[in-house]
């Protein structure tokens, strides 16, 4: 194989992981469609239910996304009054918290999420599921 032979790129693990992530996200989005929430929104709401409140930076880190991406994803949730944003003691730190409406929306979507979770767990099998969870925890 020479330096300009790209055939080994067909087995790119990064591309395969990104494609698998898109497929999994689409599966969850289809299941959550009736709730009015997208997977990313449901995940953020469930994180805030567990955490209580969070800085934007901490939430972005936990969710594995850029701060700007999280800020963009917060806009529709703010418009629906599912989350609230306030300044912390340090005015440069923005705190996000789930509202009562957000809790209701997440609770209504939980059965659909559970259905998606069961189906994906069955599809992936226990070992692949454990490996994905371990990879996510190590990130």
JSON list of C-alpha atoms in Angstrom, two decimals:
[
{"chain": "A", "resi": 1, "resn": "UNK", "atom": "CA", "xyz": [0.00, 0.00, 0.00]},
{"chain": "A", "resi": 2, "resn": "UNK", "atom": "CA", "xyz": [1.40, 3.41, -0.93]},
{"chain": "A", "resi": 3, "resn": "UNK", "atom": "CA", "xyz": [0.97, 6.81, 0.71]},
{"chain": "A", "resi": 4, "resn": "UNK", "atom": "CA", "xyz": [-1.81, 7.82, -1.68]},
{"chain": "A", "resi": 5, "resn": "UNK", "atom": "CA", "xyz": [-3.86, 4.63, -1.44]},
{"chain": "A", "resi": 6, "resn": "UNK", "atom": "CA", "xyz": [-7.00, 5.46, 0.51]},
{"chain": "A", "resi": 7, "resn": "UNK", "atom": "CA", "xyz": [-8.70, 2.04, 0.42]},
{"chain": "A", "resi": 8, "resn": "UNK", "atom": "CA", "xyz": [-7.99, 1.42, 4.10]},
{"chain": "A", "resi": 9, "resn": "UNK", "atom": "CA", "xyz": [-10.12, 4.51, 4.86]},
{"chain": "A", "resi": 10, "resn": "UNK", "atom": "CA", "xyz": [-13.19, 2.47, 3.97]},
{"chain": "A", "resi": 11, "resn": "UNK", "atom": "CA", "xyz": [-12.82, 0.81, 7.37]},
{"chain": "A", "resi": 12, "resn": "UNK", "atom": "CA", "xyz": [-12.56, 4.10, 9.28]},
{"chain": "A", "resi": 13, "resn": "UNK", "atom": "CA", "xyz": [-13.69, 3.55, 12.87]},
{"chain": "A", "resi": 14, "resn": "UNK", "atom": "CA", "xyz": [-14.49, 7.23, 13.32]},
{"chain": "A", "resi": 15, "resn": "UNK", "atom": "CA", "xyz": [-16.84, 7.24, 10.33]},
{"chain": "A", "resi": 16, "resn": "UNK", "atom": "CA", "xyz": [-18.44, 3.97, 11.42]},
{"chain": "A", "resi": 17, "resn": "UNK", "atom": "CA", "xyz": [-19.04, 5.33, 14.94]},
{"chain": "A", "resi": 18, "resn": "UNK", "atom": "CA", "xyz": [-20.52, 8.58, 13.61]},
{"chain": "A", "resi": 19, "resn": "UNK", "atom": "CA", "xyz": [-22.80, 6.68, 11.25]},
{"chain": "A", "resi": 20, "resn": "UNK", "atom": "CA", "xyz": [-23.90, 4.34, 14.04]},
{"chain": "A", "resi": 21, "resn": "UNK", "atom": "CA", "xyz": [-24.55, 7.33, 16.32]},
{"chain": "A", "resi": 22, "resn": "UNK", "atom": "CA", "xyz": [-26.73, 8.95, 13.65]},
{"chain": "A", "resi": 23, "resn": "UNK", "atom": "CA", "xyz": [-28.66, 5.71, 13.21]},
{"chain": "A", "resi": 24, "resn": "UNK", "atom": "CA", "xyz": [-29.21, 5.33, 16.95]},
{"chain": "A", "resi": 25, "resn": "UNK", "atom": "CA", "xyz": [-30.26, 8.98, 17.28]},
{"chain": "A", "resi": 26, "resn": "UNK", "atom": "CA", "xyz": [-32.73, 8.60, 14.42]},
{"chain": "A", "resi": 27, "resn": "UNK", "atom": "CA", "xyz": [-34.22, 5.54, 16.14]},
{"chain": "A", "resi": 28, "resn": "UNK", "atom": "CA", "xyz": [-34.77, 7.45, 19.39]},
{"chain": "A", "resi": 29, "resn": "UNK", "atom": "CA", "xyz": [-36.11, 10.49, 17.51]},
{"chain": "A", "resi": 30, "resn": "UNK", "atom": "CA", "xyz": [-38.68, 8.28, 15.74]},
{"chain": "A", "resi": 31, "resn": "UNK", "atom": "CA", "xyz": [-39.83, 6.85, 19.07]},
{"chain": "A", "resi": 32, "resn": "UNK", "atom": "CA", "xyz": [-40.01, 10.28, 20.72]},
{"chain": "A", "resi": 33, "resn": "UNK", "atom": "CA", "xyz": [-41.76, 11.97, 17.78]},
{"chain": "A", "resi": 34, "resn": "UNK", "atom": "CA", "xyz": [-45.16, 11.95, 19.49]},
{"chain": "A", "resi": 35, "resn": "UNK", "atom": "CA", "xyz": [-43.73, 13.71, 22.55]},
{"chain": "A", "resi": 36, "resn": "UNK", "atom": "CA", "xyz": [-42.61, 16.78, 20.63]},
{"chain": "A", "resi": 37, "resn": "UNK", "atom": "CA", "xyz": [-39.08, 16.29, 21.94]},
{"chain": "A", "resi": 38, "resn": "UNK", "atom": "CA", "xyz": [-35.97, 15.33, 20.06]},
{"chain": "A", "resi": 39, "resn": "UNK", "atom": "CA", "xyz": [-33.51, 12.90, 21.61]},
{"chain": "A", "resi": 40, "resn": "UNK", "atom": "CA", "xyz": [-31.04, 15.66, 22.44]},
{"chain": "A", "resi": 41, "resn": "UNK", "atom": "CA", "xyz": [-33.78, 17.65, 24.18]},
{"chain": "A", "resi": 42, "resn": "UNK", "atom": "CA", "xyz": [-35.04, 14.67, 26.16]},
{"chain": "A", "resi": 43, "resn": "UNK", "atom": "CA", "xyz": [-31.50, 13.81, 27.23]},
{"chain": "A", "resi": 44, "resn": "UNK", "atom": "CA", "xyz": [-30.90, 17.38, 28.40]},
{"chain": "A", "resi": 45, "resn": "UNK", "atom": "CA", "xyz": [-34.18, 17.44, 30.34]},
{"chain": "A", "resi": 46, "resn": "UNK", "atom": "CA", "xyz": [-33.45, 14.08, 31.98]},
{"chain": "A", "resi": 47, "resn": "UNK", "atom": "CA", "xyz": [-29.95, 15.29, 32.90]},
{"chain": "A", "resi": 48, "resn": "UNK", "atom": "CA", "xyz": [-31.43, 18.39, 34.54]},
{"chain": "A", "resi": 49, "resn": "UNK", "atom": "CA", "xyz": [-34.02, 16.31, 36.43]},
{"chain": "A", "resi": 50, "resn": "UNK", "atom": "CA", "xyz": [-31.20, 14.26, 37.91]},
{"chain": "A", "resi": 51, "resn": "UNK", "atom": "CA", "xyz": [-28.74, 17.14, 38.41]},
{"chain": "A", "resi": 52, "resn": "UNK", "atom": "CA", "xyz": [-31.31, 19.68, 39.62]},
{"chain": "A", "resi": 53, "resn": "UNK", "atom": "CA", "xyz": [-29.48, 22.51, 37.89]},
{"chain": "A", "resi": 54, "resn": "UNK", "atom": "CA", "xyz": [-26.20, 22.87, 36.06]},
{"chain": "A", "resi": 55, "resn": "UNK", "atom": "CA", "xyz": [-23.88, 25.39, 34.56]},
{"chain": "A", "resi": 56, "resn": "UNK", "atom": "CA", "xyz": [-24.01, 25.49, 30.78]},
{"chain": "A", "resi": 57, "resn": "UNK", "atom": "CA", "xyz": [-20.37, 24.37, 30.70]},
{"chain": "A", "resi": 58, "resn": "UNK", "atom": "CA", "xyz": [-20.96, 21.37, 32.97]},
{"chain": "A", "resi": 59, "resn": "UNK", "atom": "CA", "xyz": [-24.04, 20.32, 31.00]},
{"chain": "A", "resi": 60, "resn": "UNK", "atom": "CA", "xyz": [-22.18, 20.62, 27.69]},
{"chain": "A", "resi": 61, "resn": "UNK", "atom": "CA", "xyz": [-19.33, 18.51, 29.06]},
{"chain": "A", "resi": 62, "resn": "UNK", "atom": "CA", "xyz": [-21.68, 15.83, 30.40]},
{"chain": "A", "resi": 63, "resn": "UNK", "atom": "CA", "xyz": [-23.63, 15.72, 27.13]},
{"chain": "A", "resi": 64, "resn": "UNK", "atom": "CA", "xyz": [-20.44, 15.63, 25.05]},
{"chain": "A", "resi": 65, "resn": "UNK", "atom": "CA", "xyz": [-21.23, 18.70, 23.00]},
{"chain": "A", "resi": 66, "resn": "UNK", "atom": "CA", "xyz": [-19.80, 22.13, 22.39]},
{"chain": "A", "resi": 67, "resn": "UNK", "atom": "CA", "xyz": [-21.10, 24.93, 24.57]},
{"chain": "A", "resi": 68, "resn": "UNK", "atom": "CA", "xyz": [-22.40, 26.76, 21.49]},
{"chain": "A", "resi": 69, "resn": "UNK", "atom": "CA", "xyz": [-24.28, 23.65, 20.36]},
{"chain": "A", "resi": 70, "resn": "UNK", "atom": "CA", "xyz": [-25.89, 23.33, 23.79]},
{"chain": "A", "resi": 71, "resn": "UNK", "atom": "CA", "xyz": [-26.84, 27.01, 23.73]},
{"chain": "A", "resi": 72, "resn": "UNK", "atom": "CA", "xyz": [-28.51, 26.50, 20.35]},
{"chain": "A", "resi": 73, "resn": "UNK", "atom": "CA", "xyz": [-30.32, 23.38, 21.65]},
{"chain": "A", "resi": 74, "resn": "UNK", "atom": "CA", "xyz": [-31.55, 25.31, 24.69]},
{"chain": "A", "resi": 75, "resn": "UNK", "atom": "CA", "xyz": [-33.41, 27.94, 22.63]},
{"chain": "A", "resi": 76, "resn": "UNK", "atom": "CA", "xyz": [-36.51, 25.88, 21.79]},
{"chain": "A", "resi": 77, "resn": "UNK", "atom": "CA", "xyz": [-36.65, 24.54, 25.37]},
{"chain": "A", "resi": 78, "resn": "UNK", "atom": "CA", "xyz": [-36.49, 28.09, 26.71]},
{"chain": "A", "resi": 79, "resn": "UNK", "atom": "CA", "xyz": [-39.25, 29.16, 24.31]},
{"chain": "A", "resi": 80, "resn": "UNK", "atom": "CA", "xyz": [-41.45, 26.31, 25.58]},
{"chain": "A", "resi": 81, "resn": "UNK", "atom": "CA", "xyz": [-40.62, 27.20, 29.20]},
{"chain": "A", "resi": 82, "resn": "UNK", "atom": "CA", "xyz": [-39.10, 23.74, 29.74]},
{"chain": "A", "resi": 83, "resn": "UNK", "atom": "CA", "xyz": [-35.85, 25.20, 31.10]},
{"chain": "A", "resi": 84, "resn": "UNK", "atom": "CA", "xyz": [-34.81, 28.44, 32.75]},
{"chain": "A", "resi": 85, "resn": "UNK", "atom": "CA", "xyz": [-31.44, 30.18, 32.58]},
{"chain": "A", "resi": 86, "resn": "UNK", "atom": "CA", "xyz": [-30.08, 32.40, 35.32]},
{"chain": "A", "resi": 87, "resn": "UNK", "atom": "CA", "xyz": [-26.75, 33.91, 36.26]},
{"chain": "A", "resi": 88, "resn": "UNK", "atom": "CA", "xyz": [-24.79, 32.28, 39.05]},
{"chain": "A", "resi": 89, "resn": "UNK", "atom": "CA", "xyz": [-22.85, 34.05, 41.77]},
{"chain": "A", "resi": 90, "resn": "UNK", "atom": "CA", "xyz": [-20.30, 34.75, 39.07]},
{"chain": "A", "resi": 91, "resn": "UNK", "atom": "CA", "xyz": [-22.35, 36.55, 36.40]},
{"chain": "A", "resi": 92, "resn": "UNK", "atom": "CA", "xyz": [-20.22, 34.95, 33.68]},
{"chain": "A", "resi": 93, "resn": "UNK", "atom": "CA", "xyz": [-21.59, 31.53, 34.68]},
{"chain": "A", "resi": 94, "resn": "UNK", "atom": "CA", "xyz": [-25.03, 30.69, 33.31]},
{"chain": "A", "resi": 95, "resn": "UNK", "atom": "CA", "xyz": [-27.06, 28.15, 35.25]},
{"chain": "A", "resi": 96, "resn": "UNK", "atom": "CA", "xyz": [-29.78, 26.09, 33.63]},
{"chain": "A", "resi": 97, "resn": "UNK", "atom": "CA", "xyz": [-32.60, 24.35, 35.47]},
{"chain": "A", "resi": 98, "resn": "UNK", "atom": "CA", "xyz": [-35.64, 22.41, 34.41]},
{"chain": "A", "resi": 99, "resn": "UNK", "atom": "CA", "xyz": [-39.05, 23.97, 35.00]},
{"chain": "A", "resi": 100, "resn": "UNK", "atom": "CA", "xyz": [-42.27, 22.26, 36.07]},
{"chain": "A", "resi": 101, "resn": "UNK", "atom": "CA", "xyz": [-43.38, 22.28, 32.41]},
{"chain": "A", "resi": 102, "resn": "UNK", "atom": "CA", "xyz": [-40.07, 20.67, 31.43]},
{"chain": "A", "resi": 103, "resn": "UNK", "atom": "CA", "xyz": [-40.54, 17.95, 34.04]},
{"chain": "A", "resi": 104, "resn": "UNK", "atom": "CA", "xyz": [-44.04, 17.26, 32.71]},
{"chain": "A", "resi": 105, "resn": "UNK", "atom": "CA", "xyz": [-42.79, 17.06, 29.12]},
{"chain": "A", "resi": 106, "resn": "UNK", "atom": "CA", "xyz": [-39.94, 14.72, 30.08]},
{"chain": "A", "resi": 107, "resn": "UNK", "atom": "CA", "xyz": [-42.26, 12.53, 32.17]},
{"chain": "A", "resi": 108, "resn": "UNK", "atom": "CA", "xyz": [-44.72, 12.29, 29.27]},
{"chain": "A", "resi": 109, "resn": "UNK", "atom": "CA", "xyz": [-41.88, 11.26, 26.91]},
{"chain": "A", "resi": 110, "resn": "UNK", "atom": "CA", "xyz": [-40.31, 8.75, 29.31]},
{"chain": "A", "resi": 111, "resn": "UNK", "atom": "CA", "xyz": [-42.40, 5.73, 28.19]},
{"chain": "A", "resi": 112, "resn": "UNK", "atom": "CA", "xyz": [-41.47, 6.41, 24.56]},
{"chain": "A", "resi": 113, "resn": "UNK", "atom": "CA", "xyz": [-37.80, 6.74, 25.52]},
{"chain": "A", "resi": 114, "resn": "UNK", "atom": "CA", "xyz": [-37.98, 3.47, 27.44]},
{"chain": "A", "resi": 115, "resn": "UNK", "atom": "CA", "xyz": [-39.44, 1.75, 24.38]},
{"chain": "A", "resi": 116, "resn": "UNK", "atom": "CA", "xyz": [-36.58, 3.09, 22.24]},
{"chain": "A", "resi": 117, "resn": "UNK", "atom": "CA", "xyz": [-34.05, 2.04, 24.88]},
{"chain": "A", "resi": 118, "resn": "UNK", "atom": "CA", "xyz": [-35.39, -1.53, 25.08]},
{"chain": "A", "resi": 119, "resn": "UNK", "atom": "CA", "xyz": [-35.42, -1.92, 21.31]},
{"chain": "A", "resi": 120, "resn": "UNK", "atom": "CA", "xyz": [-31.91, -0.53, 20.88]},
{"chain": "A", "resi": 121, "resn": "UNK", "atom": "CA", "xyz": [-30.54, -2.59, 23.77]},
{"chain": "A", "resi": 122, "resn": "UNK", "atom": "CA", "xyz": [-32.02, -5.72, 22.19]},
{"chain": "A", "resi": 123, "resn": "UNK", "atom": "CA", "xyz": [-30.67, -4.77, 18.76]},
{"chain": "A", "resi": 124, "resn": "UNK", "atom": "CA", "xyz": [-27.14, -4.08, 20.02]},
{"chain": "A", "resi": 125, "resn": "UNK", "atom": "CA", "xyz": [-26.99, -6.92, 22.50]},
{"chain": "A", "resi": 126, "resn": "UNK", "atom": "CA", "xyz": [-25.59, -6.75, 26.03]},
{"chain": "A", "resi": 127, "resn": "UNK", "atom": "CA", "xyz": [-21.88, -6.72, 25.15]},
{"chain": "A", "resi": 128, "resn": "UNK", "atom": "CA", "xyz": [-22.15, -3.91, 22.58]},
{"chain": "A", "resi": 129, "resn": "UNK", "atom": "CA", "xyz": [-24.36, -1.93, 24.95]},
{"chain": "A", "resi": 130, "resn": "UNK", "atom": "CA", "xyz": [-21.80, -2.29, 27.77]},
{"chain": "A", "resi": 131, "resn": "UNK", "atom": "CA", "xyz": [-18.95, -1.31, 25.45]},
{"chain": "A", "resi": 132, "resn": "UNK", "atom": "CA", "xyz": [-20.78, 1.83, 24.29]},
{"chain": "A", "resi": 133, "resn": "UNK", "atom": "CA", "xyz": [-21.57, 2.78, 27.86]},
{"chain": "A", "resi": 134, "resn": "UNK", "atom": "CA", "xyz": [-17.93, 2.25, 28.88]},
{"chain": "A", "resi": 135, "resn": "UNK", "atom": "CA", "xyz": [-16.70, 4.33, 25.95]},
{"chain": "A", "resi": 136, "resn": "UNK", "atom": "CA", "xyz": [-19.09, 7.13, 26.85]},
{"chain": "A", "resi": 137, "resn": "UNK", "atom": "CA", "xyz": [-18.03, 7.05, 30.50]},
{"chain": "A", "resi": 138, "resn": "UNK", "atom": "CA", "xyz": [-14.35, 7.21, 29.51]},
{"chain": "A", "resi": 139, "resn": "UNK", "atom": "CA", "xyz": [-14.84, 10.20, 27.21]}
]
